[in-house]
mmCIF file of C-alpha atoms in Angstrom:
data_model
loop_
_atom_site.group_PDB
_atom_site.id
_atom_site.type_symbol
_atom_site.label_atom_id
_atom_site.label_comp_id
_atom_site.label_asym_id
_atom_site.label_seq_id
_atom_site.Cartn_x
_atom_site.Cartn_y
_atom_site.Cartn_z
ATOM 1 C CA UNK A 1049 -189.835 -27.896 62.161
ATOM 2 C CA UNK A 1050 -188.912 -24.311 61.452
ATOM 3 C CA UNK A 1051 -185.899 -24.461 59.586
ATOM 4 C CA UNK A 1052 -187.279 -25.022 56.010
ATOM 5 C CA UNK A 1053 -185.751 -21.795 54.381
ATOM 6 C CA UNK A 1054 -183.975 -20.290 57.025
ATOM 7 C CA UNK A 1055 -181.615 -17.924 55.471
ATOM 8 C CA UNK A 1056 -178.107 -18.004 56.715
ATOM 9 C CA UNK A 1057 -175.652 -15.092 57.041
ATOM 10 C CA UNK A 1058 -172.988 -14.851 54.539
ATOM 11 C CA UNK A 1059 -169.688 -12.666 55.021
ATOM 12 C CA UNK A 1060 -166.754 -12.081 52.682
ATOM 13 C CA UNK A 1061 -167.978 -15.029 50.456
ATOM 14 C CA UNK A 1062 -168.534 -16.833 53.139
ATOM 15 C CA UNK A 1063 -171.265 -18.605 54.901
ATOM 16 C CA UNK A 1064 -171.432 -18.187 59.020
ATOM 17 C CA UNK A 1065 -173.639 -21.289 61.136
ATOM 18 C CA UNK A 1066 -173.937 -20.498 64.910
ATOM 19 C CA UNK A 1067 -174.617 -23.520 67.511
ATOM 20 C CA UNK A 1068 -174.838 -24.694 70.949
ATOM 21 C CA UNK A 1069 -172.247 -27.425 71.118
ATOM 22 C CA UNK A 1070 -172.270 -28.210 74.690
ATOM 23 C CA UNK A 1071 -175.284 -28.676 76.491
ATOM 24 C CA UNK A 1072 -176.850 -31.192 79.256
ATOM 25 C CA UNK A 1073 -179.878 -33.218 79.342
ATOM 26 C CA UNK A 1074 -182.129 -35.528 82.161
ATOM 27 C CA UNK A 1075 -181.862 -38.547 80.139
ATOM 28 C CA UNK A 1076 -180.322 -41.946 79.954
ATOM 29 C CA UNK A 1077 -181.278 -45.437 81.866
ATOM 30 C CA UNK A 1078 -177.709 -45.505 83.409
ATOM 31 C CA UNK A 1079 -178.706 -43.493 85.994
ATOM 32 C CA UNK A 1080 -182.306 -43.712 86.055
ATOM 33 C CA UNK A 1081 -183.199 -40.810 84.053
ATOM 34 C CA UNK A 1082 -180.909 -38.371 86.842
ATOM 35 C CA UNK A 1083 -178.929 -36.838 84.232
ATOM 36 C CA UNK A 1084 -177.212 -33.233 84.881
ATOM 37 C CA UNK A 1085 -179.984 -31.122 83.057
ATOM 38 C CA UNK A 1086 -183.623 -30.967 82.619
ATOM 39 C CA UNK A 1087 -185.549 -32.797 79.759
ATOM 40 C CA UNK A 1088 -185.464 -35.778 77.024
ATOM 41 C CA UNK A 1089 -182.446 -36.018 74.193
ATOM 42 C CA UNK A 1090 -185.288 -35.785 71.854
ATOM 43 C CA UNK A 1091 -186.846 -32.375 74.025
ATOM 44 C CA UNK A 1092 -183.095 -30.865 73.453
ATOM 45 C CA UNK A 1093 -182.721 -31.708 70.061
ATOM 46 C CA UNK A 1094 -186.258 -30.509 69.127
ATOM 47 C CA UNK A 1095 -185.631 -27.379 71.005
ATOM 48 C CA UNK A 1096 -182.135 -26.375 69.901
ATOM 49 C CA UNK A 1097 -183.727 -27.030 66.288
ATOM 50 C CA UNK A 1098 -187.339 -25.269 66.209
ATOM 51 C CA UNK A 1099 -186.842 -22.864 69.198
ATOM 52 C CA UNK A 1100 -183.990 -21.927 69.725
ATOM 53 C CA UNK A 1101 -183.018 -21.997 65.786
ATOM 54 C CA UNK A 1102 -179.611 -23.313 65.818
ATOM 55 C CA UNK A 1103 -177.873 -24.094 63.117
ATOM 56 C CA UNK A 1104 -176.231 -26.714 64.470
ATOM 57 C CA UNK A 1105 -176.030 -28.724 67.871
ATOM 58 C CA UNK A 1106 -174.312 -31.429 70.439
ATOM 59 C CA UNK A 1107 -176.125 -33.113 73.015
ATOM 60 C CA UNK A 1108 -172.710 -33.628 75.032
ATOM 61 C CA UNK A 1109 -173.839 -35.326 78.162
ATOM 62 C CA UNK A 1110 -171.526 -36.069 81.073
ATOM 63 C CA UNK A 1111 -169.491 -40.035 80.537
ATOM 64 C CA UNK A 1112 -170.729 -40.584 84.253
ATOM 65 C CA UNK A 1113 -174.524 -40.387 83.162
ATOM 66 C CA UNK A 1114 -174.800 -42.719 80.308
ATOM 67 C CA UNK A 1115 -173.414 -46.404 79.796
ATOM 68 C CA UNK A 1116 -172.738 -47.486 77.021
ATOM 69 C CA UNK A 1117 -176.181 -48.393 75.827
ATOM 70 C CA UNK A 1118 -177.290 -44.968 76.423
ATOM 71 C CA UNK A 1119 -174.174 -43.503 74.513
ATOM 72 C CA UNK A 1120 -175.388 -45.590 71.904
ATOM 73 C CA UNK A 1121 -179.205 -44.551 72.098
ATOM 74 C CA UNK A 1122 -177.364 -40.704 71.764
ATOM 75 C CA UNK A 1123 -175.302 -41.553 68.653
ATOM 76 C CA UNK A 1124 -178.119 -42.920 66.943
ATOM 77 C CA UNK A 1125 -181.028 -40.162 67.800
ATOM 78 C CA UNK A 1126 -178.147 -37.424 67.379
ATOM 79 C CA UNK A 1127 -177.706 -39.377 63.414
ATOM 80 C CA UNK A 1128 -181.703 -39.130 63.630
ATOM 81 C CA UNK A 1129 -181.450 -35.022 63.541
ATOM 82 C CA UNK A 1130 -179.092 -34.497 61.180
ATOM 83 C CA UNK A 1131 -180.150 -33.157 58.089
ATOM 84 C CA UNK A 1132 -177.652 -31.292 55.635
ATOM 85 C CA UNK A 1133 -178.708 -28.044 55.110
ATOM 86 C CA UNK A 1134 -181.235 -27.590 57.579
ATOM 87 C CA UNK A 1135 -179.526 -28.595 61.175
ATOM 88 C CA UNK A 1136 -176.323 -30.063 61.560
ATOM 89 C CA UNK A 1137 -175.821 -32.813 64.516
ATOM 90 C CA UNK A 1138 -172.181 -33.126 65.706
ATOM 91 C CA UNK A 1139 -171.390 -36.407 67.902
ATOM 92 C CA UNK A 1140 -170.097 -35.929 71.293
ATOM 93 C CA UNK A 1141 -170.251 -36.031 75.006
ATOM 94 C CA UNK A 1142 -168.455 -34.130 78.114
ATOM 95 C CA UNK A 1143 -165.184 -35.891 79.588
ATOM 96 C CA UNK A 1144 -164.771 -35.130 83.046
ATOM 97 C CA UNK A 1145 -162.609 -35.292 85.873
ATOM 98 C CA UNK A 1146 -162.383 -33.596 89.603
ATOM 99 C CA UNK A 1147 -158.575 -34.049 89.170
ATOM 100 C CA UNK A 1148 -158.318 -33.278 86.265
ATOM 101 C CA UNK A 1149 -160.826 -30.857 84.916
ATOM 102 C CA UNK A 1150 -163.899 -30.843 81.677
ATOM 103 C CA UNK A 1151 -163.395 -31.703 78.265
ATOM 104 C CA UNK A 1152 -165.936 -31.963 75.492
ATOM 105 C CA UNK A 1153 -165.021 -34.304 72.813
ATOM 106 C CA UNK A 1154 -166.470 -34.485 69.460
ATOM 107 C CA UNK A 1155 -166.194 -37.143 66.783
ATOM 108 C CA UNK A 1156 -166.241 -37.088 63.015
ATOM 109 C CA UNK A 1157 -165.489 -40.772 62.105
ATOM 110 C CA UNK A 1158 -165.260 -43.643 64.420
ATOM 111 C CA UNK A 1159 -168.741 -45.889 65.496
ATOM 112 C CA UNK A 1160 -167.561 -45.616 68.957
ATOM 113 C CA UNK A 1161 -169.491 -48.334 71.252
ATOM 114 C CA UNK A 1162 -168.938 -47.287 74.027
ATOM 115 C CA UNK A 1163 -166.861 -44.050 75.862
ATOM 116 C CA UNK A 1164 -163.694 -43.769 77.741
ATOM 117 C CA UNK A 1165 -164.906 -41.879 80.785
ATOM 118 C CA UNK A 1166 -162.959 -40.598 83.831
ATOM 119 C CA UNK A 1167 -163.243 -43.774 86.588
ATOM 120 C CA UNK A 1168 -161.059 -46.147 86.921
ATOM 121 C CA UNK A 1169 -163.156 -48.789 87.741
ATOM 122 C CA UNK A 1170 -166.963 -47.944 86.124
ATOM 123 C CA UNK A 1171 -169.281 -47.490 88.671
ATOM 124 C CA UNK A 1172 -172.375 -44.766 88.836
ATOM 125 C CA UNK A 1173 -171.387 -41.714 90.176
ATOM 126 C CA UNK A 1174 -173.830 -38.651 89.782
ATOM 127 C CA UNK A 1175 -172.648 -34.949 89.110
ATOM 128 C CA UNK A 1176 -169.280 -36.570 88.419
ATOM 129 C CA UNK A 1177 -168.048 -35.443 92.513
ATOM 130 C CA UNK A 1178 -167.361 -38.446 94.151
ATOM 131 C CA UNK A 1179 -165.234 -41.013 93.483
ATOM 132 C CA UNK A 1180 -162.703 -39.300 91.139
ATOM 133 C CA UNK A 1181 -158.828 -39.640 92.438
ATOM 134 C CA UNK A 1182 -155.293 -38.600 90.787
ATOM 135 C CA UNK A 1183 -155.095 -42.282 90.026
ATOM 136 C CA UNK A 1184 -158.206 -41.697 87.687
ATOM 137 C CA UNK A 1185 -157.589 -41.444 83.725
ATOM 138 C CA UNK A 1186 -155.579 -38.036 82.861
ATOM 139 C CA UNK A 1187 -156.516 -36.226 79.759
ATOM 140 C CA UNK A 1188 -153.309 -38.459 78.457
ATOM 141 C CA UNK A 1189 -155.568 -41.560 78.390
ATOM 142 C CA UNK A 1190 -157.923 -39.668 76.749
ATOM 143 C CA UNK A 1191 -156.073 -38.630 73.742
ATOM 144 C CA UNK A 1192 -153.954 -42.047 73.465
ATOM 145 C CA UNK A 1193 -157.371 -43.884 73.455
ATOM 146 C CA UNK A 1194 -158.639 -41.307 70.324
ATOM 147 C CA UNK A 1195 -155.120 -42.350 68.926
ATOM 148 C CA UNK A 1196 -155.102 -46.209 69.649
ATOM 149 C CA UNK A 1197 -158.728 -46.123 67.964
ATOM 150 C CA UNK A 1198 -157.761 -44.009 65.318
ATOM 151 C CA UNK A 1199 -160.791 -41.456 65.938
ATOM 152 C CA UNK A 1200 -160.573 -38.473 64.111
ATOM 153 C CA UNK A 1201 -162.222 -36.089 67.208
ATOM 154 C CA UNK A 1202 -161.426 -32.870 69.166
ATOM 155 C CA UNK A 1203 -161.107 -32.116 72.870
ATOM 156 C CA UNK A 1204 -162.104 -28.628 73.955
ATOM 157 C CA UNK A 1205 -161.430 -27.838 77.712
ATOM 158 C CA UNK A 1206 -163.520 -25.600 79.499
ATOM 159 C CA UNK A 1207 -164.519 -23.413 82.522
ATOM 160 C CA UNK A 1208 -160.413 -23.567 83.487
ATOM 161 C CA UNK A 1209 -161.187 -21.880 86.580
ATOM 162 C CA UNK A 1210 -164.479 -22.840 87.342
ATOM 163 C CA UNK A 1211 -164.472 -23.316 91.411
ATOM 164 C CA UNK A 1212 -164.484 -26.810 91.604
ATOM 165 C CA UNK A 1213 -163.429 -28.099 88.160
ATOM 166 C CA UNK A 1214 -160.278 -26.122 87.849
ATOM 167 C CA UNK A 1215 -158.089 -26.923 85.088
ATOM 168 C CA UNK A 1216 -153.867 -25.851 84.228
ATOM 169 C CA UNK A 1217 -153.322 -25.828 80.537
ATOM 170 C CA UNK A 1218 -149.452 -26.482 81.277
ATOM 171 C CA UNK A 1219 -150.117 -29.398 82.474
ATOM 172 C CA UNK A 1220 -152.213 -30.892 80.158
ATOM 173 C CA UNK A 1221 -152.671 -29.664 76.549
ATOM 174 C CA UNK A 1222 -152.308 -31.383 73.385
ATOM 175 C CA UNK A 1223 -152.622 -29.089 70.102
ATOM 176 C CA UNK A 1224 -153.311 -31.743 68.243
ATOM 177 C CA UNK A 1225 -156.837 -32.543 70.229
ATOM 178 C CA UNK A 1226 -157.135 -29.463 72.247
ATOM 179 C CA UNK A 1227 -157.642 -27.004 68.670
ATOM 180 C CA UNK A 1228 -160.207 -25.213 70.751
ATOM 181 C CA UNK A 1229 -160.926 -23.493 73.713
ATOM 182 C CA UNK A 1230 -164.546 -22.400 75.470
ATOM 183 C CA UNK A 1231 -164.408 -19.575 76.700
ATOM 184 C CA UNK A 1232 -167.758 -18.519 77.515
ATOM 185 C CA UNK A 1233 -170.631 -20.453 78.940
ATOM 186 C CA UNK A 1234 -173.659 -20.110 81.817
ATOM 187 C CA UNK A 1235 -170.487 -20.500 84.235
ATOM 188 C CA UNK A 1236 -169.363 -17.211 82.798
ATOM 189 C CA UNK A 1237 -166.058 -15.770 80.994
ATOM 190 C CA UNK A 1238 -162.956 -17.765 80.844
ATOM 191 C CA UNK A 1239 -160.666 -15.491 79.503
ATOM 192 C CA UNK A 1240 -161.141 -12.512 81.982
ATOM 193 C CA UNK A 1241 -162.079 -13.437 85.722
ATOM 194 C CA UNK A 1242 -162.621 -9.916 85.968
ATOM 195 C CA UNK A 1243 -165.329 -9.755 84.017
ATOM 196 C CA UNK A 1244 -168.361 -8.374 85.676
ATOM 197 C CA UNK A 1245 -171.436 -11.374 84.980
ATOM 198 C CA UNK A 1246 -168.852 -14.195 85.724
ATOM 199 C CA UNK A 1247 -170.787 -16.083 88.669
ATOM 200 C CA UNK A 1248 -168.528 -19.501 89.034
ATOM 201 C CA UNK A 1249 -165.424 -17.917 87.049
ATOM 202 C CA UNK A 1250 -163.843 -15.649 88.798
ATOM 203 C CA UNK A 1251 -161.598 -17.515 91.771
ATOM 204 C CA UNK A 1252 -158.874 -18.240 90.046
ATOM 205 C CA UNK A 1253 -157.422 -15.390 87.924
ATOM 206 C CA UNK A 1254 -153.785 -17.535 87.148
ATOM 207 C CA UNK A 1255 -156.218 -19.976 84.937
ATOM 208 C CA UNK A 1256 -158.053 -17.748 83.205
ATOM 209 C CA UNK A 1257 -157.469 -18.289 79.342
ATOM 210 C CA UNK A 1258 -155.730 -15.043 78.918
ATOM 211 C CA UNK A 1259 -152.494 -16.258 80.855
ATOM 212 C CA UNK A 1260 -152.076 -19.009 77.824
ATOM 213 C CA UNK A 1261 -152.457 -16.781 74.634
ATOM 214 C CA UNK A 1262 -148.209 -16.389 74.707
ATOM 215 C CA UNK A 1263 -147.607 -19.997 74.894
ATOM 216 C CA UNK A 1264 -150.487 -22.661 73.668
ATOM 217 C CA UNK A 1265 -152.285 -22.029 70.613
ATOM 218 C CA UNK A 1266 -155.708 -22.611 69.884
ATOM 219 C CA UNK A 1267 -159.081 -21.269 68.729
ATOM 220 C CA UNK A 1268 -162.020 -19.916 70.908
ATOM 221 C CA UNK A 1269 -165.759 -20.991 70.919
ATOM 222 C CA UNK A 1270 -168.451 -20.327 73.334
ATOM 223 C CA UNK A 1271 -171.890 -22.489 74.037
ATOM 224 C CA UNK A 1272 -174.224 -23.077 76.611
ATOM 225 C CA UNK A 1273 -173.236 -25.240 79.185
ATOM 226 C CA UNK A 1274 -176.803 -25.143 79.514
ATOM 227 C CA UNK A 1275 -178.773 -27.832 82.000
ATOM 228 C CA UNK A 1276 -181.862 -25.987 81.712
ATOM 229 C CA UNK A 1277 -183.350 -27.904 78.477
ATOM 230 C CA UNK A 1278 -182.890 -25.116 76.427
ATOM 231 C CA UNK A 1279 -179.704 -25.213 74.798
ATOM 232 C CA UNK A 1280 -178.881 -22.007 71.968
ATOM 233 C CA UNK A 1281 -181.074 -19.816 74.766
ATOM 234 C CA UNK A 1282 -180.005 -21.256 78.248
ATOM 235 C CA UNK A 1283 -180.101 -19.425 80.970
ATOM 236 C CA UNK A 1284 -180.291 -19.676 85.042
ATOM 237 C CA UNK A 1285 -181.153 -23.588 85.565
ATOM 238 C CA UNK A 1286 -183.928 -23.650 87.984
ATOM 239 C CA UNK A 1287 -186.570 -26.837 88.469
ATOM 240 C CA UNK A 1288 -183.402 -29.199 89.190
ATOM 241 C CA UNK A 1289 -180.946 -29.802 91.788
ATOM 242 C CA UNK A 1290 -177.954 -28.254 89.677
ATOM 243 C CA UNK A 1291 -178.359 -24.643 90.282
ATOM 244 C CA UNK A 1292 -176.365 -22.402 87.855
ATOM 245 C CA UNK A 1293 -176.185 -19.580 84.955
ATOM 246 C CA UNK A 1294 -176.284 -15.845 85.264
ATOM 247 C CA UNK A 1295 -178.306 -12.924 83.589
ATOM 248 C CA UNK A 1296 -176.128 -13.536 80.259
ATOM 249 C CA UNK A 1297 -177.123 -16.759 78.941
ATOM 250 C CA UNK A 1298 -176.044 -18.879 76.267
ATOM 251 C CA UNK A 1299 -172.811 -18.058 74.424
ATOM 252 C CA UNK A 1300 -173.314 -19.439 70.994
ATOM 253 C CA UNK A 1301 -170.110 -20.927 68.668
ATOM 254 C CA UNK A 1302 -170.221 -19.451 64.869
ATOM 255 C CA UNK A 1303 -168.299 -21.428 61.936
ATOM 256 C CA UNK A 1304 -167.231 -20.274 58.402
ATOM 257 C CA UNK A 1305 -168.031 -22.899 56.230
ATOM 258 C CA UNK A 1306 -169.385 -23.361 52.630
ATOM 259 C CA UNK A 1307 -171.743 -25.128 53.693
ATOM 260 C CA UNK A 1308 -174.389 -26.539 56.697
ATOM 261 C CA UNK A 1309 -173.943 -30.617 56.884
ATOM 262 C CA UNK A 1310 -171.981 -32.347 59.924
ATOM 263 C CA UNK A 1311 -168.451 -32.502 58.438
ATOM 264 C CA UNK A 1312 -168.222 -28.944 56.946
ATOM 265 C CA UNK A 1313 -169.176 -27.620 60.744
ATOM 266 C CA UNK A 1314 -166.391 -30.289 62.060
ATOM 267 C CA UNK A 1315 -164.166 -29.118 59.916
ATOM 268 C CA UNK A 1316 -164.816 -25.524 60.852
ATOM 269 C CA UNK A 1317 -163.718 -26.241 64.283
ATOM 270 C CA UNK A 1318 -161.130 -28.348 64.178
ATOM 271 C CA UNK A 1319 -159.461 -25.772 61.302
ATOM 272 C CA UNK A 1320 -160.336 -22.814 63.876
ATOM 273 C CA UNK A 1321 -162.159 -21.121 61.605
ATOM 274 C CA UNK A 1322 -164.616 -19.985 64.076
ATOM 275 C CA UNK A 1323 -165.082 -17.868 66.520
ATOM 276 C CA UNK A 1324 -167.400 -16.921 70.060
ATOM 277 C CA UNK A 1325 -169.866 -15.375 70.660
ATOM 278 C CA UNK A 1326 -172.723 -14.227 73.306
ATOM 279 C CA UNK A 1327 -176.539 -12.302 72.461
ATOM 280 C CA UNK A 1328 -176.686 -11.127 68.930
ATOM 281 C CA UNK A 1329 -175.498 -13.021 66.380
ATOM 282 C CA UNK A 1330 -172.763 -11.255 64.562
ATOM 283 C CA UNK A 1331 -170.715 -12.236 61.420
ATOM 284 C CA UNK A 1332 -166.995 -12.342 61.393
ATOM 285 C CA UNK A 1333 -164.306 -12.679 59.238
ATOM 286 C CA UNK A 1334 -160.713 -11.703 59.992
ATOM 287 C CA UNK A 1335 -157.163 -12.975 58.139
ATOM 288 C CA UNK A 1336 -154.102 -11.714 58.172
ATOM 289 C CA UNK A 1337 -151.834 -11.484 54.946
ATOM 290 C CA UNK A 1338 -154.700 -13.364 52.916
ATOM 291 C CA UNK A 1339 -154.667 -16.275 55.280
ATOM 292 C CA UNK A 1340 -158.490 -16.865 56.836
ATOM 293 C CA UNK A 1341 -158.964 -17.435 60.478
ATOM 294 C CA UNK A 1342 -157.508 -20.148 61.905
ATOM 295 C CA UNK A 1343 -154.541 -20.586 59.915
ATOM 296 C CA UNK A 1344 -150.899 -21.056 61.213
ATOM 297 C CA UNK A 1345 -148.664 -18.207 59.199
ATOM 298 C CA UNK A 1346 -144.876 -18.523 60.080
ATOM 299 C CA UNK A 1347 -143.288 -14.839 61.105
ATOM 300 C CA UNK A 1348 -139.939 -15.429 60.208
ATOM 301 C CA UNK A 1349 -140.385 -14.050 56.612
ATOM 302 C CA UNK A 1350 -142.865 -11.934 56.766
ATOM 303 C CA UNK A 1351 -141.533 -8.197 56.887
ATOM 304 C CA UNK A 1352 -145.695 -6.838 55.977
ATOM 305 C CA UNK A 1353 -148.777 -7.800 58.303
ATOM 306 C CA UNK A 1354 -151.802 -6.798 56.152
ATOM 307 C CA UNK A 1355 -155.170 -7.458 58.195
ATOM 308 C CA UNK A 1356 -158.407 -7.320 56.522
ATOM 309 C CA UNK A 1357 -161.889 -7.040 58.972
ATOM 310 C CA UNK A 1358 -165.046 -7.652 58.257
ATOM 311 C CA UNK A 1359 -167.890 -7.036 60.883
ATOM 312 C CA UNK A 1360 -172.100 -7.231 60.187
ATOM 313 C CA UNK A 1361 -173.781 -6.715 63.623
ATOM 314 C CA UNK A 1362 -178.157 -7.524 63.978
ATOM 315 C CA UNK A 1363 -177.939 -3.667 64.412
ATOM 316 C CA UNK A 1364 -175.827 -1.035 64.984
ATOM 317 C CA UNK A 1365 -172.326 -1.409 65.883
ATOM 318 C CA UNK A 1366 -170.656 0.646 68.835
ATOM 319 C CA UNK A 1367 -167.233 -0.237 68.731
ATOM 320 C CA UNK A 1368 -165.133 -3.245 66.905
ATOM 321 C CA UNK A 1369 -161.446 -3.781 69.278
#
């Protein structure tokens, strides 16, 4: 355990946590230990902790891989790892749909027994590509079973237009869940198909996140996606069936918060203070007429925009856009 000490970066009187908050494993009995990824909960956890150095982590593994005792087993080792001020553990798991497209949804309070997943009727299905139909749950259910259980939680939707996992924000996206998007992962960059690593992302140019920005309004992380057993440093997946990453690796999620325990980090997100990014490290913090990031600052009055920047790189900076 390597964290004992670990300084943190601090910005503007602020301090900044970075994390892997999506991120695959082998495990679970539901399926016979033929998860999506490569390795033990425990292997991830003690990875993303002592290698990898995260401040703070989500084993989010797919609703088709674990019943509900395994969602349980996850709950409880995730409660195991968390330990304020050293590694924060967020609760969560990966909804998914072929209909209807990916979203990661994380709980603060709630001791959910067991998950609302995309089938109709529950059945084992592996790599969650068979047996989904239109007639399957929509991202509707999903948010009116948070609200009929009164779950405080957020939904983040990712890879939009990812080949087969495509997603249309206009047709399904709830502010009050959806307070974040992913827009960078081992499938590549969301929010320009153009960009130049994308591997999986680059198909479907209407979807990509950049279309939205007029219209919906949310916040932007990135994480791992990473099936490779090494979340915070994934990379191309090899040793298992589910083939996938480029050169660029883990994108990492960073949160302003005052401090490192599982609600301050929820909190974070759900508040959009926080931000994306990929390699390096770097500190953030941005507002705009005194307001932090992440707040919601109504135009009609104000006559003076006033942005303040603040920027610390791992080394020298070339250019800040």
């Amino acid at each position: 355990h390597i964290q004992a000490g670990k300084s943190h970066l601090s910005l503007g009187g602020s301090n900044i946590y970075f994390g892997d908050i999506h991120s695959h494993s082998g495990d679970g009995e539901y399926l016979n230990d033929e998860g999506c990824g490569i390795g033990t909960w425990k292997e991830n956890f003690d990875y993303a902790r002592d290698v990898a150095g995260l401040d703070f982590y989500c084993q989010s593994d797919h609703d088709w891989q674990m019943g509900a005792k395994d969602w349980r087993s996850l709950r409880d080792i995730s409660d195991t790892y968390n330990r304020r001020g050293s590694f924060a553990t967020l609760r969560g798991y990966e909804w998914t749909s072929w209909y209807y497209g990916h979203r990661n949804v994380y709980f603060k309070s709630g001791e959910i027994d067991e998950l609302l997943d995309f089938r109709s009727e529950r059945h084992p299905v592996r790599f969650g590509m068979k047996g989904s139909t239109p007639d399957d749950p929509s991202p509707k259910v999903l948010w009116d079973w948070l609200e009929k259980n009164n779950l405080d939680a957020i939904t983040v939707p990712h890879h939009s237009n990812a080949d087969q996992f495509i997603m249309n924000l206009d047709h399904y996206f709830n502010e009050k869940y959806d307070r974040l998007v992913e827009i960078y992962s081992c499938w590549g960059c969301s929010i320009d198909t153009a960009f130049e690593a994308n591997v999986n992302n680059d198909k479907y140019p209407e979807l990509e996140i950049s279309n939205y920005l007029s219209r919906l309004r949310f916040g932007f992380i990135a994480s791992s996606d990473g099936h490779d057993g090494h979340p915070g440093n994934a990379s191309l997946c090899r040793g298992h069936r589910y083939f996938m990453g480029h050169h660029l690796g883990s994108g990492k999620a960073a949160v302003l918060a005052d401090s490192l325990d599982r609600d301050a980090v929820y909190d974070a997100l759900k508040n959009r203070r926080c931000y994306a990014v990929t390699g390096a490290p770097i500190g953030l913090m941005f507002s705009v007429n005194g307001q932090p990031m992440g707040s919601e600052i109504p135009v009609s009055n104000t006559k003076r925009v006033e942005m303040s920047l603040s920027v610390k790189g791992a080394d020298a900076l070339d250019t800040v856009e």
